[in-house]
Short mmCIF file of C-alpha atoms and ligand atoms in Angstrom, two decimals:
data_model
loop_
_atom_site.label_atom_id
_atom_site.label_comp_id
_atom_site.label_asym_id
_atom_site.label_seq_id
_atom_site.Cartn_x
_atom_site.Cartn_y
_atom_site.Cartn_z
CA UNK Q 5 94.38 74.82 108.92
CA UNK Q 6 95.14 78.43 108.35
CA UNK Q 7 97.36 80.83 110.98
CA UNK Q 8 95.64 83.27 112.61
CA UNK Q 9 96.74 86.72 111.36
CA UNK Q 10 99.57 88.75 113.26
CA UNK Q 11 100.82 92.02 113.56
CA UNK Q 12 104.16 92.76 112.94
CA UNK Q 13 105.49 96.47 112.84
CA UNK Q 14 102.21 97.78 113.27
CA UNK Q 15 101.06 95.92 109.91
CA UNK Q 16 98.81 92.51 110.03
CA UNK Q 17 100.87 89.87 107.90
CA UNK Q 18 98.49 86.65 107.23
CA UNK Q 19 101.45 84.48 107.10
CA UNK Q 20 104.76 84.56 107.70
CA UNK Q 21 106.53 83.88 104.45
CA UNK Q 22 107.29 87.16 101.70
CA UNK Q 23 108.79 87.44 98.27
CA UNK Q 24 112.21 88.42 99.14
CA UNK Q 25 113.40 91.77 96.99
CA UNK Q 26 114.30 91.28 93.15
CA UNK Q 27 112.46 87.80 92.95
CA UNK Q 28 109.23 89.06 91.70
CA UNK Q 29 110.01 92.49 90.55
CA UNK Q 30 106.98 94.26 91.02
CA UNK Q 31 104.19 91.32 91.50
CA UNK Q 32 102.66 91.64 87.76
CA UNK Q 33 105.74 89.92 86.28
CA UNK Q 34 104.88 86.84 88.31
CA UNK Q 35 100.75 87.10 88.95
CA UNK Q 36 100.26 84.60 86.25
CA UNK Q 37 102.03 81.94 87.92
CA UNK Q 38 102.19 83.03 91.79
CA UNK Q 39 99.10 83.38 93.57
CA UNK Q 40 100.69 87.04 95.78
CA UNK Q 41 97.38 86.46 97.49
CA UNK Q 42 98.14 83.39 99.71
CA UNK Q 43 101.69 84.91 100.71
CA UNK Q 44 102.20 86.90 103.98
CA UNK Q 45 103.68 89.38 100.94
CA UNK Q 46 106.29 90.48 98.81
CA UNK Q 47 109.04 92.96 98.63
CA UNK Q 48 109.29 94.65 95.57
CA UNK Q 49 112.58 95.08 92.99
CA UNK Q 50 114.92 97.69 94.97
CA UNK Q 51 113.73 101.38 93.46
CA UNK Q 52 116.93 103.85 92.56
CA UNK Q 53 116.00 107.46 91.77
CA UNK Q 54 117.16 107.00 88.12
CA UNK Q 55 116.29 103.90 85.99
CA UNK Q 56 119.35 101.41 85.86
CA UNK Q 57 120.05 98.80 83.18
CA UNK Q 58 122.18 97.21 85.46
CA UNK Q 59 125.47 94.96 85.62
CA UNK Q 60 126.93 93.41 82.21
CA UNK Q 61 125.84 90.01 81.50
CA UNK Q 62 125.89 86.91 82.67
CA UNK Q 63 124.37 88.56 85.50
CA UNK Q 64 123.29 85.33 87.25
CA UNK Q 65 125.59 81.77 88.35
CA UNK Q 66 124.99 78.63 89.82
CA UNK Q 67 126.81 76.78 91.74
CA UNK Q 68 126.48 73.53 93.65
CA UNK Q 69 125.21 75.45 96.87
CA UNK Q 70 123.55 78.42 95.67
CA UNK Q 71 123.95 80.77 92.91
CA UNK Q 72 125.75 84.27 92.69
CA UNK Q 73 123.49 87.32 91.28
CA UNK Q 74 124.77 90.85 90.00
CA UNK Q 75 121.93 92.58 88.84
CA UNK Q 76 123.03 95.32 89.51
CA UNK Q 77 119.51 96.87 90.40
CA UNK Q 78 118.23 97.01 87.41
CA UNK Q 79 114.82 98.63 88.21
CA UNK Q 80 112.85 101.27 86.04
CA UNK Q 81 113.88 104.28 88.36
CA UNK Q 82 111.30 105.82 91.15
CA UNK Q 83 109.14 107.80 88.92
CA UNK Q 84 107.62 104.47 86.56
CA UNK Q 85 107.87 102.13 89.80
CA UNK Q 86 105.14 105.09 91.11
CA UNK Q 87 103.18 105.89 88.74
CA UNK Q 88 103.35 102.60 86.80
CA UNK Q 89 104.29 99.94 88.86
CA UNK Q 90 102.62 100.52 92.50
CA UNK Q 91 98.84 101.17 91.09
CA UNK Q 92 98.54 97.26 89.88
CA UNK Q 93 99.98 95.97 93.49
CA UNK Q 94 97.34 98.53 94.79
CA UNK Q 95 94.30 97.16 92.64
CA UNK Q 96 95.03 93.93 92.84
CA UNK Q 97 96.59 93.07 96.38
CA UNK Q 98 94.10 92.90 99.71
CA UNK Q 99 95.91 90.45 101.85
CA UNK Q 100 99.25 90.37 100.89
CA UNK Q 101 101.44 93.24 101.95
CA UNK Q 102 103.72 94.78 99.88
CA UNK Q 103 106.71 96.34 101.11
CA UNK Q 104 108.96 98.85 98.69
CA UNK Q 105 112.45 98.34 98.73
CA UNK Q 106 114.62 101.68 98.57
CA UNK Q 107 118.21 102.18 97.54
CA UNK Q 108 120.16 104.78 96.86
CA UNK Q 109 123.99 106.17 96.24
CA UNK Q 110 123.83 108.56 99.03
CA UNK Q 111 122.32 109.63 102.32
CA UNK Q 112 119.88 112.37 100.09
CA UNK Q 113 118.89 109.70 97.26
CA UNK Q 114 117.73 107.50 100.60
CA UNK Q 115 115.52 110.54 101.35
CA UNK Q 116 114.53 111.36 97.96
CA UNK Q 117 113.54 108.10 97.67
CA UNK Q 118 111.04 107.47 100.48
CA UNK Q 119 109.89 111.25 100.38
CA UNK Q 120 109.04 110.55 96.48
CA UNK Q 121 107.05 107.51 97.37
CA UNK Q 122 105.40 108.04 100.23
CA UNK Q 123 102.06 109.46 98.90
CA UNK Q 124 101.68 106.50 96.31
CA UNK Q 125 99.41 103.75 97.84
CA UNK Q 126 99.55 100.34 97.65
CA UNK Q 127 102.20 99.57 99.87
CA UNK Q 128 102.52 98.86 103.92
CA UNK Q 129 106.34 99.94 104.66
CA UNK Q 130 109.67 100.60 103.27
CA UNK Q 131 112.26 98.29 103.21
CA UNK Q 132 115.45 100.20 103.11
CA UNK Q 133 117.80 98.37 100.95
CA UNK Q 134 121.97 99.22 102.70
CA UNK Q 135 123.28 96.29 101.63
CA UNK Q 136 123.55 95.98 97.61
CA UNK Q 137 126.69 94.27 97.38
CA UNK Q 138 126.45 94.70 93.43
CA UNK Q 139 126.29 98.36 93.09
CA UNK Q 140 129.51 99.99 91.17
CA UNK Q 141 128.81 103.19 91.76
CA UNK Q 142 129.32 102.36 95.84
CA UNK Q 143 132.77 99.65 94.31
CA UNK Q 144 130.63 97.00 95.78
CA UNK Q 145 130.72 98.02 99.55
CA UNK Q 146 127.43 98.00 100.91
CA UNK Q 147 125.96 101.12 102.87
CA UNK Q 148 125.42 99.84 105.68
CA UNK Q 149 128.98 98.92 106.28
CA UNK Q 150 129.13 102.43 107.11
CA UNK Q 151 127.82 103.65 110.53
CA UNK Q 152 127.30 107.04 110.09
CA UNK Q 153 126.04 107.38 106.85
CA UNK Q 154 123.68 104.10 107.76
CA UNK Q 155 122.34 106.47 111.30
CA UNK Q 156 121.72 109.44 108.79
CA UNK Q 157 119.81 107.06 105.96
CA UNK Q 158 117.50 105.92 108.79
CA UNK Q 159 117.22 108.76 110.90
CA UNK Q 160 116.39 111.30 107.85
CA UNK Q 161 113.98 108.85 106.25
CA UNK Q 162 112.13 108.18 109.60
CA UNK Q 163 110.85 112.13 109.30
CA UNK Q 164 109.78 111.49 105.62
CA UNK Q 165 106.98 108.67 105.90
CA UNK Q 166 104.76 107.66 108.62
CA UNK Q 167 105.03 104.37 107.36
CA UNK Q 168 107.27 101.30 109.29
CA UNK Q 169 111.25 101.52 107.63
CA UNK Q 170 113.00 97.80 107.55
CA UNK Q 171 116.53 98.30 107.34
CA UNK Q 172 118.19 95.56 105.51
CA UNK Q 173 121.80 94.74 106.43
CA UNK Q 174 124.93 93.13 104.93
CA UNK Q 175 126.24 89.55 106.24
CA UNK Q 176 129.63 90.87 105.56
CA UNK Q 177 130.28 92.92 109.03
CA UNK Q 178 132.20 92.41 111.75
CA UNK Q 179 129.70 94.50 113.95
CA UNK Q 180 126.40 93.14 112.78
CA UNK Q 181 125.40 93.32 116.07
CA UNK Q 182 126.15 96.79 116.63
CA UNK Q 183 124.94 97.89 113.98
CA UNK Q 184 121.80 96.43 114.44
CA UNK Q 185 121.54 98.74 117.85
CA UNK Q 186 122.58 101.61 115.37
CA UNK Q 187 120.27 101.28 113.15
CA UNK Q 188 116.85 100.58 115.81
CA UNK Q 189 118.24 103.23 117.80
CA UNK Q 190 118.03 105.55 114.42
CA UNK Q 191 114.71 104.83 114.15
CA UNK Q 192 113.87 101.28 112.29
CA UNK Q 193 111.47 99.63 113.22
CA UNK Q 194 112.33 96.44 112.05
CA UNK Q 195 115.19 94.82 110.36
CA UNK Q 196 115.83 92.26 107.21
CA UNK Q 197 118.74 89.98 107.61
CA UNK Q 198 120.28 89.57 105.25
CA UNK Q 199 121.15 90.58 102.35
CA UNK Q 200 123.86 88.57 100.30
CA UNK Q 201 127.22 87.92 100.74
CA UNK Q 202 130.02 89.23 98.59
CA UNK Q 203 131.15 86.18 96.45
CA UNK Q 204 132.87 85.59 92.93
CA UNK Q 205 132.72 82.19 90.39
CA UNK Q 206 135.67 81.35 88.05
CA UNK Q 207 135.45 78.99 85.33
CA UNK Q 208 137.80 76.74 86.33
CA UNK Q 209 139.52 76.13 82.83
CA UNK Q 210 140.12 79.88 81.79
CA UNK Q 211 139.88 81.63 85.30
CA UNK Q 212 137.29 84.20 84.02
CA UNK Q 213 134.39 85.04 86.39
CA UNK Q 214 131.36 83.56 85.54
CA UNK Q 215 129.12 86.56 86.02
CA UNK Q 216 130.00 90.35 83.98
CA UNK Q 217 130.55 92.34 86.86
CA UNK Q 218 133.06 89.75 88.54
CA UNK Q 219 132.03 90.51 92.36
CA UNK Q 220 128.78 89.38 92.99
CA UNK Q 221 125.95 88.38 95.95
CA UNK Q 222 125.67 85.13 96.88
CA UNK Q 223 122.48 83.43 98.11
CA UNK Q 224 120.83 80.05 98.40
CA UNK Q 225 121.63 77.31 100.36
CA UNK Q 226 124.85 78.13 101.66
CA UNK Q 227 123.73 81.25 102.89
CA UNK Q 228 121.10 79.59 105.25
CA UNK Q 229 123.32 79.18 108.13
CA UNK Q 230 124.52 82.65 108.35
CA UNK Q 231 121.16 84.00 108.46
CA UNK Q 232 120.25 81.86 111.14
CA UNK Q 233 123.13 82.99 113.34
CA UNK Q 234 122.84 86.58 112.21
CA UNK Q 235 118.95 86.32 113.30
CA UNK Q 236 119.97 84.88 116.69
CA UNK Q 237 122.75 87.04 117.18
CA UNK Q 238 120.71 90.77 116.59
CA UNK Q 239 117.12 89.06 117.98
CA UNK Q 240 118.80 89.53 121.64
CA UNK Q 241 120.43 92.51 121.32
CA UNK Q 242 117.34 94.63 119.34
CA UNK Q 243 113.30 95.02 120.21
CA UNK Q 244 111.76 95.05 116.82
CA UNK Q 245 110.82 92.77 114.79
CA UNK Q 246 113.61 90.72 112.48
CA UNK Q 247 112.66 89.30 108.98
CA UNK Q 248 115.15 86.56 108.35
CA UNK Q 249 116.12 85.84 104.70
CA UNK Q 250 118.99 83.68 103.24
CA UNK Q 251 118.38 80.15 101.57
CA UNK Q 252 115.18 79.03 102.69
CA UNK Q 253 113.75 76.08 100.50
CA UNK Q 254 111.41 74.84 102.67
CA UNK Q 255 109.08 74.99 105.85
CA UNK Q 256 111.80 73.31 107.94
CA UNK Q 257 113.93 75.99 106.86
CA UNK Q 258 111.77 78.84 107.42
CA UNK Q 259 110.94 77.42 110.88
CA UNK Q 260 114.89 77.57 111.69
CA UNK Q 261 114.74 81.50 111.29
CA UNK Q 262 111.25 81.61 113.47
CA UNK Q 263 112.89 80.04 116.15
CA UNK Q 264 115.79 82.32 115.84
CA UNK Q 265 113.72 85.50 116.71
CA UNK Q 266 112.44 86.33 113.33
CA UNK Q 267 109.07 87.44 112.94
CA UNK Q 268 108.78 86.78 108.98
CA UNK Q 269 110.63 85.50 106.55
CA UNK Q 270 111.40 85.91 103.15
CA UNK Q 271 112.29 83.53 100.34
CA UNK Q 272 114.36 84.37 97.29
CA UNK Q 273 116.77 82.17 95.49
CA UNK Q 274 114.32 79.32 95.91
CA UNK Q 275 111.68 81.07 93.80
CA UNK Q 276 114.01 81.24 90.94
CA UNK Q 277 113.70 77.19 89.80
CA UNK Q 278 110.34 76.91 91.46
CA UNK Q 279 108.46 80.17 91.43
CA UNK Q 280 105.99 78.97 93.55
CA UNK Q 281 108.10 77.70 96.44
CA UNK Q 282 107.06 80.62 98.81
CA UNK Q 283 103.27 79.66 98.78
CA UNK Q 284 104.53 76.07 98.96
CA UNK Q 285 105.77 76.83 102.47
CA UNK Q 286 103.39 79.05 103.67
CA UNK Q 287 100.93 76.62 103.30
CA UNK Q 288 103.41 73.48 104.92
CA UNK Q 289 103.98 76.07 107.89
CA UNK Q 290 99.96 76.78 108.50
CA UNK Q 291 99.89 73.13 109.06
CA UNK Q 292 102.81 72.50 111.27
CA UNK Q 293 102.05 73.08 115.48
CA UNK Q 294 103.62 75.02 117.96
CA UNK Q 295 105.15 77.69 115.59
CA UNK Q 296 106.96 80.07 117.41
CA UNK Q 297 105.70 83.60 118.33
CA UNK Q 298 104.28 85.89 116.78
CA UNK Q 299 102.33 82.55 115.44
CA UNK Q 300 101.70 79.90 117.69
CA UNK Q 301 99.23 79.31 119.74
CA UNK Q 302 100.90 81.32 122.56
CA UNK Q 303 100.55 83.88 120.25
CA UNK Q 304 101.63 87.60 121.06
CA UNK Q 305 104.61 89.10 121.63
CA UNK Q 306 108.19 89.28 120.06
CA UNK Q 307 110.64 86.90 118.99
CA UNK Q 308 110.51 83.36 121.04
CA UNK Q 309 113.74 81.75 121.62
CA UNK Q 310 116.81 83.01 121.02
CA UNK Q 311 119.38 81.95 122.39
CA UNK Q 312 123.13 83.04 123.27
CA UNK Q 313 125.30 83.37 120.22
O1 DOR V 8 122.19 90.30 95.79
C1 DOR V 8 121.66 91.37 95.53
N1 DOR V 8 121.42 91.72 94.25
N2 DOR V 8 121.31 92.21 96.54
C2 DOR V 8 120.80 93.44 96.31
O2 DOR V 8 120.54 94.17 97.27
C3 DOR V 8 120.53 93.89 94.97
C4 DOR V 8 120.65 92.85 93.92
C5 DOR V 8 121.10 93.47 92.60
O3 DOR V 8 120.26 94.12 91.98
O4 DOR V 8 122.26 93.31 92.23
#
């Protein structure tokens, strides 16, 4: 059984299920052992303006309910993701969508960023990144933490690119909700939540953190629950479309943040021991019945039901 394709944010998605940022850099890393083409899509490495190296090393932990990452956005910078990077996902992607992921130290890299890209093909929409919690240039506090300078991100990239903007949040906020509102009412037209959440791992015999930077995001299993609830919590209080992301291992777990109000979903952490997990469950949901909307049978519409915090 297949799904029957479905537009979300203006752009028609195959399938429900997407790369989450920084687990398949730019598609060609992984093309030899992920077929891109059977997933709804991917979201590509977050672009800075300059090339980073990123965070010292270790830059990635496990631990027995997820791991902790500080990458520190290591990415080649926004002129090579361009010029070299985006041409392959244009030649060789027709049903998977590719959405760029965007971050920046200030409100002006934001617009630098999407104004830089926007003529490049190959990709459907931008998904603004607010929410590094890894970047030491910002001491670890992600953007979107802050309301105004989150409004002006949006708002000022909305009158660069015609394209659909995805704001992706932090878990970490007291006002998720609120600024959820903030950032529609800016001008997103659809939202990723969420990013990860501040964490840190000490070796337990010397007390020295097991990643470089210290600080770092966690994700995986652990996270699952409070992208659920942050799903349900924004899907009545916004109209656009949500992406829910946050330790999704399986169909049963994607089908928790469908029935939460998310339109898509995105798998990260999983794809790191099984690189193929996301196709795994894109192909166990297309057999499951009764998926919620945008892709069951009662097909159209917006989120299905969420339900009071
Ligand atoms: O956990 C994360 N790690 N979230 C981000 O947004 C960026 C990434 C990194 O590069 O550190």
């Amino acid at each position: 059984m297949t799904l029957r394709p479905a537009e979300v944010f203006r752009v028609a998605f195959q399938n429900p299920v997407l790369l989450a940022a920084g687990t398949c850099g730019f598609g060609r890393e992984l093309s030899g052992v992920v077929d891109l083409e059977a997933l709804g899509g991917m979201v590509t490495k977050s672009i800075t303006m300059a090339p980073r190296a990123g965070n010292p090393a270790p830059r990635v932990a496990e631990f027995d309910a997820g791991m902790v990452n500080s990458i520190g956005l290591a990415n080649p910078g926004m002129e090579r993701a361009r010029d070299d990077k985006l041409p392959w996902l244009a030649d060789h992607l027709r049903r998977a969508r590719v959405l760029v992921s965007v971050a920046g130290h200030t409100v002006e890299e934001y617009v630098e960023l999407v104004r830089g890209m926007e003529a490049a093909d190959g990709f459907a929409a931008f998904e603004i990144n607010l929410s590094c919690p890894n970047d030491q240039r910002l001491g670890g506090r992600a953007f979107s933490l802050d309301r105004d300078a989150l409004t002006a991100v949006i708002g000022r990239c909305r009158a660069e690119t015609s394209r659909p903007l995805i704001a992706k949040l932090a878990p970490n906020d007291p006002d998720l909700v609120d600024t959820a509102r903030a950032a529609v009412d800016a001008g997103a037209d659809g939202l990723t939540l969420i990013n990860t959440l501040p964490g840190r791992l000490l070796d337990p015999g010397d007390g020295h953190p097991r990643i470089g930077a210290g600080q770092g995001g966690m994700s995986g299993p652990a996270l699952r629950p409070v992208g659920v609830h942050a799903v349900n919590a924004v899907a009545g209080a916004v109209d656009v479309p949500l992406i829910g992301v946050g330790g999704i291992l399986n169909a049963d777990h994607a089908l928790e943040y469908l029935h939460a109000g998310a339109s898509l979903v995105q798998v990260g952490t999983a794809s790191f021991a099984a690189p193929r997990a996301a196709e795994r469950i894109a192909r166990d949901l297309a057999r499951r019945r009764d998926l919620p909307a945008p892709w069951g049978a009662s097909g159209r519409g917006g989120p299905s039901h969420a339900s009071p915090g």
